[in-house]
Amino acid sequence: MGSSLSNLDDEETNDSSMGPSLGDIPESCIAAVFMYLTPPEICNLAGLNRSFRGAASSDSVWEKKLPPNYQDLLDLLPPERYLGLSKKDIFAVLSRPIPFDDDNKELWIDRVTGRVCMAVSARGMAITGIEDRRYWNWIPTDESRFHVVAYLQQIWWFEVDGTVTFHLPPGIYSLSFRIHLGGFAKKSGRRVCNYEHTHGWDLKPVRFSLSTSDGQEASCEYYLDDVKREESHGHHKRGYWIDYKVGEFVVTGSEPSTEIKWSMKQIDCTHSKGGLCVDSVFINPIGDLKDYRTKSFCEID
């Protein structure tokens, strides 16, 4: 057992009595295996020996881990950030958030799948009444990746709309809103929530919808505050960030670019509503085209 484990070491020896070791595997063969592993798995194996380190730095390996349109992401960066870098280093650069559109939107690639993800700040969306401080306020916070959220005190007509256009790689994507019911702050180092303005979200549901430039649509409705129902199930929506999934859409090709529009609204003016934080919208990849089968998107009239 001890001798077999020692064969894993990267020892420079020609002693044939020790038998073959991992160091005898050609780098090209290791690289071929790495094509089927995730980036974290490749990095973990890179420390085994010299051949594994070489294969783990191969451009041919990391080219396969990058999305097919990774140049579109690089184009959002100044050239000096990526010119001359290896494909492995480019993957590392793109796995960190890339801001665009006045820093109100971000793109990055998932460190495991290499798929493109996107987030859009509340500042990057159109919010009814956002300029009137009687209704809305901007609250700085470390709880948002954009370091600020929109807080609604009270309003009758509630509507948030957004749009983005980008050359998304082919795949299946999901869009969701990140929302917090109630205000929050830090006092003496502790997170404290208040619900002074929280009202109206249990009377009528909020309608969420999305559409794409190639005609795909999805919509659904949620009651954001259903105190009686939540308490009966032993949990509560208030005081937590919740991701409300709007729907899914399919991108069949990067050309032409895909335009995605979304909205969140409760425009029944028979009652006011308030006490809500809007953080951002997330567009996340959830599958490849090969996984795609005919889907019936949730659409509630």
Tab-separated table of C-alpha atoms in Angstrom:
chain	number	residue	atom	x	y	z
A	1	MET	CA	0.000	0.000	0.000
A	2	GLY	CA	2.785	2.401	0.951
A	3	SER	CA	4.743	1.685	-2.217
A	4	SER	CA	1.707	2.206	-4.451
A	5	LEU	CA	0.973	5.561	-2.852
A	6	SER	CA	4.564	6.653	-3.299
A	7	ASN	CA	4.136	6.250	-7.039
A	8	LEU	CA	1.892	9.322	-6.992
A	9	ASP	CA	4.890	11.508	-6.152
A	10	ASP	CA	6.588	13.580	-8.834
A	11	GLU	CA	9.960	11.943	-8.402
A	12	GLU	CA	12.660	12.253	-11.010
A	13	THR	CA	13.804	8.630	-11.162
A	14	ASN	CA	14.524	6.023	-13.811
A	15	ASP	CA	14.231	3.125	-11.397
A	16	SER	CA	12.004	0.763	-13.375
A	17	SER	CA	11.548	-1.415	-10.285
A	18	MET	CA	9.108	1.154	-8.919
A	19	GLY	CA	6.744	0.569	-11.819
A	20	PRO	CA	4.700	3.170	-13.704
A	21	SER	CA	3.477	6.279	-11.901
A	22	LEU	CA	1.209	9.212	-12.631
A	23	GLY	CA	4.264	11.096	-13.758
A	24	ASP	CA	4.558	8.693	-16.706
A	25	ILE	CA	1.199	9.729	-18.181
A	26	PRO	CA	1.723	12.002	-21.198
A	27	GLU	CA	0.578	15.571	-20.676
A	28	SER	CA	-1.601	15.358	-23.794
A	29	CYS	CA	-3.530	12.420	-22.287
A	30	ILE	CA	-4.067	14.278	-19.035
A	31	ALA	CA	-5.295	17.320	-20.973
A	32	ALA	CA	-7.775	15.114	-22.826
A	33	VAL	CA	-9.202	13.924	-19.496
A	34	PHE	CA	-9.318	17.492	-18.137
A	35	MET	CA	-11.712	18.394	-20.957
A	36	TYR	CA	-14.398	16.498	-19.015
A	37	LEU	CA	-13.661	17.986	-15.584
A	38	THR	CA	-14.828	21.224	-14.007
A	39	PRO	CA	-12.376	24.111	-13.449
A	40	PRO	CA	-12.223	23.532	-9.662
A	41	GLU	CA	-11.450	19.836	-10.248
A	42	ILE	CA	-8.699	20.739	-12.712
A	43	CYS	CA	-7.112	23.167	-10.254
A	44	ASN	CA	-7.207	20.568	-7.469
A	45	LEU	CA	-5.423	18.005	-9.632
A	46	ALA	CA	-2.806	20.469	-10.855
A	47	GLY	CA	-0.718	19.900	-7.722
A	48	LEU	CA	-0.168	16.175	-8.294
A	49	ASN	CA	2.935	16.472	-10.483
A	50	ARG	CA	4.602	18.330	-13.327
A	51	SER	CA	2.539	16.739	-16.094
A	52	PHE	CA	-0.714	17.551	-14.343
A	53	ARG	CA	0.432	21.142	-13.783
A	54	GLY	CA	1.281	21.493	-17.452
A	55	ALA	CA	-2.056	20.078	-18.593
A	56	ALA	CA	-3.906	22.260	-16.091
A	57	SER	CA	-2.397	25.353	-17.719
A	58	SER	CA	-3.047	24.294	-21.297
A	59	ASP	CA	-4.890	26.801	-23.500
A	60	SER	CA	-6.655	23.924	-25.259
A	61	VAL	CA	-8.186	22.821	-21.942
A	62	TRP	CA	-9.350	26.267	-20.828
A	63	GLU	CA	-10.634	27.228	-24.268
A	64	LYS	CA	-13.251	24.517	-23.765
A	65	LYS	CA	-14.205	25.895	-20.342
A	66	LEU	CA	-14.865	29.401	-21.657
A	67	PRO	CA	-18.264	30.290	-23.154
A	68	PRO	CA	-18.225	30.344	-26.977
A	69	ASN	CA	-18.729	34.130	-27.028
A	70	TYR	CA	-16.261	35.010	-24.266
A	71	GLN	CA	-14.819	37.758	-26.472
A	72	ASP	CA	-18.110	39.666	-26.042
A	73	LEU	CA	-17.451	39.733	-22.295
A	74	LEU	CA	-13.821	40.777	-22.805
A	75	ASP	CA	-15.000	43.653	-24.990
A	76	LEU	CA	-16.565	45.181	-21.869
A	77	LEU	CA	-13.088	45.460	-20.309
A	78	PRO	CA	-10.150	47.692	-21.227
A	79	PRO	CA	-7.768	45.684	-23.478
A	80	GLU	CA	-4.889	45.949	-21.013
A	81	ARG	CA	-6.899	43.762	-18.616
A	82	TYR	CA	-6.733	40.694	-20.864
A	83	LEU	CA	-4.251	41.113	-23.745
A	84	GLY	CA	-1.443	38.571	-23.552
A	85	LEU	CA	-3.166	36.442	-20.917
A	86	SER	CA	-3.420	32.667	-21.125
A	87	LYS	CA	-6.875	31.126	-21.499
A	88	LYS	CA	-6.690	30.019	-17.858
A	89	ASP	CA	-6.054	33.602	-16.743
A	90	ILE	CA	-8.832	34.862	-19.007
A	91	PHE	CA	-11.195	32.403	-17.304
A	92	ALA	CA	-10.113	33.830	-13.943
A	93	VAL	CA	-10.716	37.407	-15.124
A	94	LEU	CA	-14.177	36.589	-16.493
A	95	SER	CA	-15.219	34.707	-13.362
A	96	ARG	CA	-15.148	38.035	-11.510
A	97	PRO	CA	-18.017	40.530	-12.018
A	98	ILE	CA	-17.679	42.771	-15.066
A	99	PRO	CA	-19.679	45.983	-14.622
A	100	PHE	CA	-21.274	47.798	-17.564
A	101	ASP	CA	-24.050	50.303	-18.292
A	102	ASP	CA	-22.780	52.844	-15.728
A	103	ASP	CA	-21.997	49.979	-13.306
A	104	ASN	CA	-25.718	49.166	-13.002
A	105	LYS	CA	-25.318	45.757	-14.638
A	106	GLU	CA	-22.792	42.955	-14.187
A	107	LEU	CA	-21.747	39.903	-16.172
A	108	TRP	CA	-19.544	36.995	-15.122
A	109	ILE	CA	-19.030	33.332	-15.860
A	110	ASP	CA	-19.829	30.624	-13.352
A	111	ARG	CA	-16.616	29.144	-11.944
A	112	VAL	CA	-17.918	25.580	-12.218
A	113	THR	CA	-19.942	25.534	-15.448
A	114	GLY	CA	-18.351	28.409	-17.386
A	115	ARG	CA	-21.822	29.681	-18.275
A	116	VAL	CA	-22.645	33.386	-18.448
A	117	CYS	CA	-24.582	34.964	-15.549
A	118	MET	CA	-25.997	38.469	-15.257
A	119	ALA	CA	-27.309	40.794	-12.565
A	120	VAL	CA	-29.122	44.117	-12.974
A	121	SER	CA	-29.285	46.623	-10.123
A	122	ALA	CA	-32.469	48.434	-9.114
A	123	ARG	CA	-30.660	51.561	-10.367
A	124	GLY	CA	-30.556	49.949	-13.803
A	125	MET	CA	-34.349	49.611	-13.943
A	126	ALA	CA	-37.258	52.005	-14.429
A	127	ILE	CA	-39.169	52.406	-11.151
A	128	THR	CA	-42.378	54.405	-11.009
A	129	GLY	CA	-41.996	57.370	-8.642
A	130	ILE	CA	-38.338	56.649	-7.836
A	131	GLU	CA	-37.393	60.361	-7.896
A	132	ASP	CA	-40.043	61.318	-5.332
A	133	ARG	CA	-38.659	60.867	-1.802
A	134	ARG	CA	-42.198	60.688	-0.424
A	135	TYR	CA	-42.370	57.242	-1.998
A	136	TRP	CA	-38.882	55.815	-2.536
A	137	ASN	CA	-35.416	56.054	-0.996
A	138	TRP	CA	-32.035	54.616	-1.954
A	139	ILE	CA	-30.491	52.696	0.942
A	140	PRO	CA	-26.755	51.855	0.901
A	141	THR	CA	-26.049	48.331	2.134
A	142	ASP	CA	-23.474	45.552	1.951
A	143	GLU	CA	-26.321	43.067	1.522
A	144	SER	CA	-26.498	43.953	-2.175
A	145	ARG	CA	-23.789	43.148	-4.706
A	146	PHE	CA	-24.434	46.678	-6.030
A	147	HIS	CA	-24.207	48.159	-2.498
A	148	VAL	CA	-27.559	49.951	-2.769
A	149	VAL	CA	-31.247	48.961	-2.819
A	150	ALA	CA	-34.461	50.836	-3.569
A	151	TYR	CA	-36.763	51.081	-0.537
A	152	LEU	CA	-40.475	51.778	-1.022
A	153	GLN	CA	-42.207	53.609	1.816
A	154	GLN	CA	-45.671	53.890	0.293
A	155	ILE	CA	-47.226	54.123	-3.154
A	156	TRP	CA	-50.444	53.328	-4.971
A	157	TRP	CA	-49.093	52.472	-8.411
A	158	PHE	CA	-46.194	50.034	-8.061
A	159	GLU	CA	-44.207	49.165	-11.183
A	160	VAL	CA	-40.593	48.137	-11.861
A	161	ASP	CA	-39.450	47.515	-15.453
A	162	GLY	CA	-36.120	46.537	-16.932
A	163	THR	CA	-34.454	45.515	-20.153
A	164	VAL	CA	-31.061	44.263	-21.304
A	165	THR	CA	-29.605	43.253	-24.648
A	166	PHE	CA	-26.601	40.958	-24.942
A	167	HIS	CA	-25.096	38.146	-27.017
A	168	LEU	CA	-25.940	35.402	-24.540
A	169	PRO	CA	-24.491	31.972	-25.361
A	170	PRO	CA	-26.983	29.253	-26.341
A	171	GLY	CA	-28.694	27.665	-23.353
A	172	ILE	CA	-31.640	27.772	-20.991
A	173	TYR	CA	-31.888	30.735	-18.606
A	174	SER	CA	-33.957	31.686	-15.588
A	175	LEU	CA	-34.890	35.236	-14.521
A	176	SER	CA	-35.706	36.195	-10.940
A	177	PHE	CA	-36.241	39.287	-8.756
A	178	ARG	CA	-34.433	39.626	-5.413
A	179	ILE	CA	-36.787	41.300	-2.931
A	180	HIS	CA	-36.897	41.988	0.803
A	181	LEU	CA	-40.119	42.658	2.704
A	182	GLY	CA	-39.508	45.260	5.397
A	183	GLY	CA	-36.725	47.749	6.038
A	184	PHE	CA	-33.442	46.843	7.699
A	185	ALA	CA	-30.431	48.491	9.281
A	186	LYS	CA	-27.457	47.697	11.511
A	187	LYS	CA	-27.503	48.778	15.135
A	188	SER	CA	-24.616	47.968	17.472
A	189	GLY	CA	-23.345	45.531	14.872
A	190	ARG	CA	-26.634	43.618	14.686
A	191	ARG	CA	-29.071	43.454	11.792
A	192	VAL	CA	-32.424	44.947	12.758
A	193	CYS	CA	-35.592	44.837	10.645
A	194	ASN	CA	-38.570	47.119	10.884
A	195	TYR	CA	-41.972	46.837	9.260
A	196	GLU	CA	-43.241	50.357	9.885
A	197	HIS	CA	-44.205	50.852	6.244
A	198	THR	CA	-44.936	47.220	5.352
A	199	HIS	CA	-48.536	46.894	4.192
A	200	GLY	CA	-50.738	46.057	1.232
A	201	TRP	CA	-48.859	43.070	-0.173
A	202	ASP	CA	-51.332	40.540	1.241
A	203	LEU	CA	-54.378	42.097	-0.434
A	204	LYS	CA	-53.513	41.520	-4.100
A	205	PRO	CA	-50.718	39.539	-5.773
A	206	VAL	CA	-47.807	41.141	-7.599
A	207	ARG	CA	-47.585	40.184	-11.250
A	208	PHE	CA	-44.178	39.308	-12.706
A	209	SER	CA	-43.500	38.911	-16.420
A	210	LEU	CA	-40.699	38.570	-18.935
A	211	SER	CA	-40.425	38.572	-22.712
A	212	THR	CA	-37.634	38.129	-25.227
A	213	SER	CA	-36.960	39.616	-28.649
A	214	ASP	CA	-37.733	36.282	-30.332
A	215	GLY	CA	-41.252	36.105	-28.882
A	216	GLN	CA	-40.862	34.022	-25.718
A	217	GLU	CA	-43.008	35.070	-22.763
A	218	ALA	CA	-43.504	34.036	-19.155
A	219	SER	CA	-45.558	35.436	-16.298
A	220	CYS	CA	-46.647	34.519	-12.789
A	221	GLU	CA	-48.121	36.045	-9.646
A	222	TYR	CA	-47.051	36.026	-5.997
A	223	TYR	CA	-48.492	37.362	-2.774
A	224	LEU	CA	-45.438	39.003	-1.225
A	225	ASP	CA	-46.915	39.095	2.278
A	226	ASP	CA	-49.290	36.345	3.404
A	227	VAL	CA	-48.878	36.450	7.163
A	228	LYS	CA	-51.566	33.932	8.134
A	229	ARG	CA	-50.469	31.335	5.621
A	230	GLU	CA	-46.779	31.748	6.390
A	231	GLU	CA	-47.287	31.490	10.141
A	232	SER	CA	-49.362	28.336	9.722
A	233	HIS	CA	-46.413	26.763	7.890
A	234	GLY	CA	-43.930	27.852	10.534
A	235	HIS	CA	-41.996	30.340	8.447
A	236	HIS	CA	-42.246	33.939	7.346
A	237	LYS	CA	-41.428	36.040	4.293
A	238	ARG	CA	-40.680	39.178	6.263
A	239	GLY	CA	-37.086	40.104	7.035
A	240	TYR	CA	-35.450	37.815	4.434
A	241	TRP	CA	-34.145	38.274	0.931
A	242	ILE	CA	-36.273	36.133	-1.360
A	243	ASP	CA	-35.665	35.296	-5.017
A	244	TYR	CA	-38.941	35.312	-6.927
A	245	LYS	CA	-38.584	33.314	-10.122
A	246	VAL	CA	-40.361	34.942	-13.051
A	247	GLY	CA	-39.758	32.279	-15.687
A	248	GLU	CA	-37.377	30.694	-18.145
A	249	PHE	CA	-36.319	31.374	-21.713
A	250	VAL	CA	-34.167	29.648	-24.301
A	251	VAL	CA	-31.333	31.158	-26.335
A	252	THR	CA	-30.592	29.144	-29.479
A	253	GLY	CA	-27.701	31.275	-30.749
A	254	SER	CA	-25.544	34.252	-29.833
A	255	GLU	CA	-26.420	36.031	-33.067
A	256	PRO	CA	-28.414	38.150	-33.176
A	257	SER	CA	-28.230	39.453	-29.612
A	258	THR	CA	-31.098	38.620	-27.269
A	259	GLU	CA	-33.192	41.386	-25.748
A	260	ILE	CA	-34.868	40.482	-22.454
A	261	LYS	CA	-37.577	42.633	-20.891
A	262	TRP	CA	-39.124	42.107	-17.475
A	263	SER	CA	-41.546	43.763	-15.103
A	264	MET	CA	-42.951	43.567	-11.600
A	265	LYS	CA	-46.183	45.417	-10.936
A	266	GLN	CA	-49.165	45.827	-8.644
A	267	ILE	CA	-51.227	48.625	-10.140
A	268	ASP	CA	-54.536	48.084	-8.378
A	269	CYS	CA	-55.080	51.609	-7.056
A	270	THR	CA	-57.770	50.617	-4.546
A	271	HIS	CA	-55.114	50.333	-1.854
A	272	SER	CA	-51.582	51.550	-1.099
A	273	LYS	CA	-48.584	49.321	-0.462
A	274	GLY	CA	-45.160	49.875	1.018
A	275	GLY	CA	-42.260	48.602	3.108
A	276	LEU	CA	-40.412	46.767	0.328
A	277	CYS	CA	-36.762	46.643	-0.811
A	278	VAL	CA	-35.933	45.938	-4.455
A	279	ASP	CA	-32.347	44.813	-4.916
A	280	SER	CA	-31.778	43.367	-8.366
A	281	VAL	CA	-32.764	40.995	-11.143
A	282	PHE	CA	-30.685	37.883	-11.840
A	283	ILE	CA	-30.440	36.062	-15.163
A	284	ASN	CA	-28.853	32.676	-14.513
A	285	PRO	CA	-28.081	29.759	-16.852
A	286	ILE	CA	-29.862	26.580	-15.790
A	287	GLY	CA	-29.136	24.155	-18.622
A	288	ASP	CA	-27.743	23.433	-22.075
A	289	LEU	CA	-29.742	23.276	-25.270
A	290	LYS	CA	-29.298	19.500	-25.300
A	291	ASP	CA	-31.269	19.427	-22.050
A	292	TYR	CA	-34.069	21.441	-23.596
A	293	ARG	CA	-37.397	19.809	-24.189
A	294	THR	CA	-40.684	21.485	-24.996
A	295	LYS	CA	-41.533	23.560	-21.940
A	296	SER	CA	-44.813	25.152	-20.987
A	297	PHE	CA	-43.928	28.421	-19.294
A	298	CYS	CA	-46.006	29.420	-16.293
A	299	GLU	CA	-48.555	31.984	-17.422
A	300	ILE	CA	-51.285	33.068	-15.055
A	301	ASP	CA	-54.041	35.277	-16.410
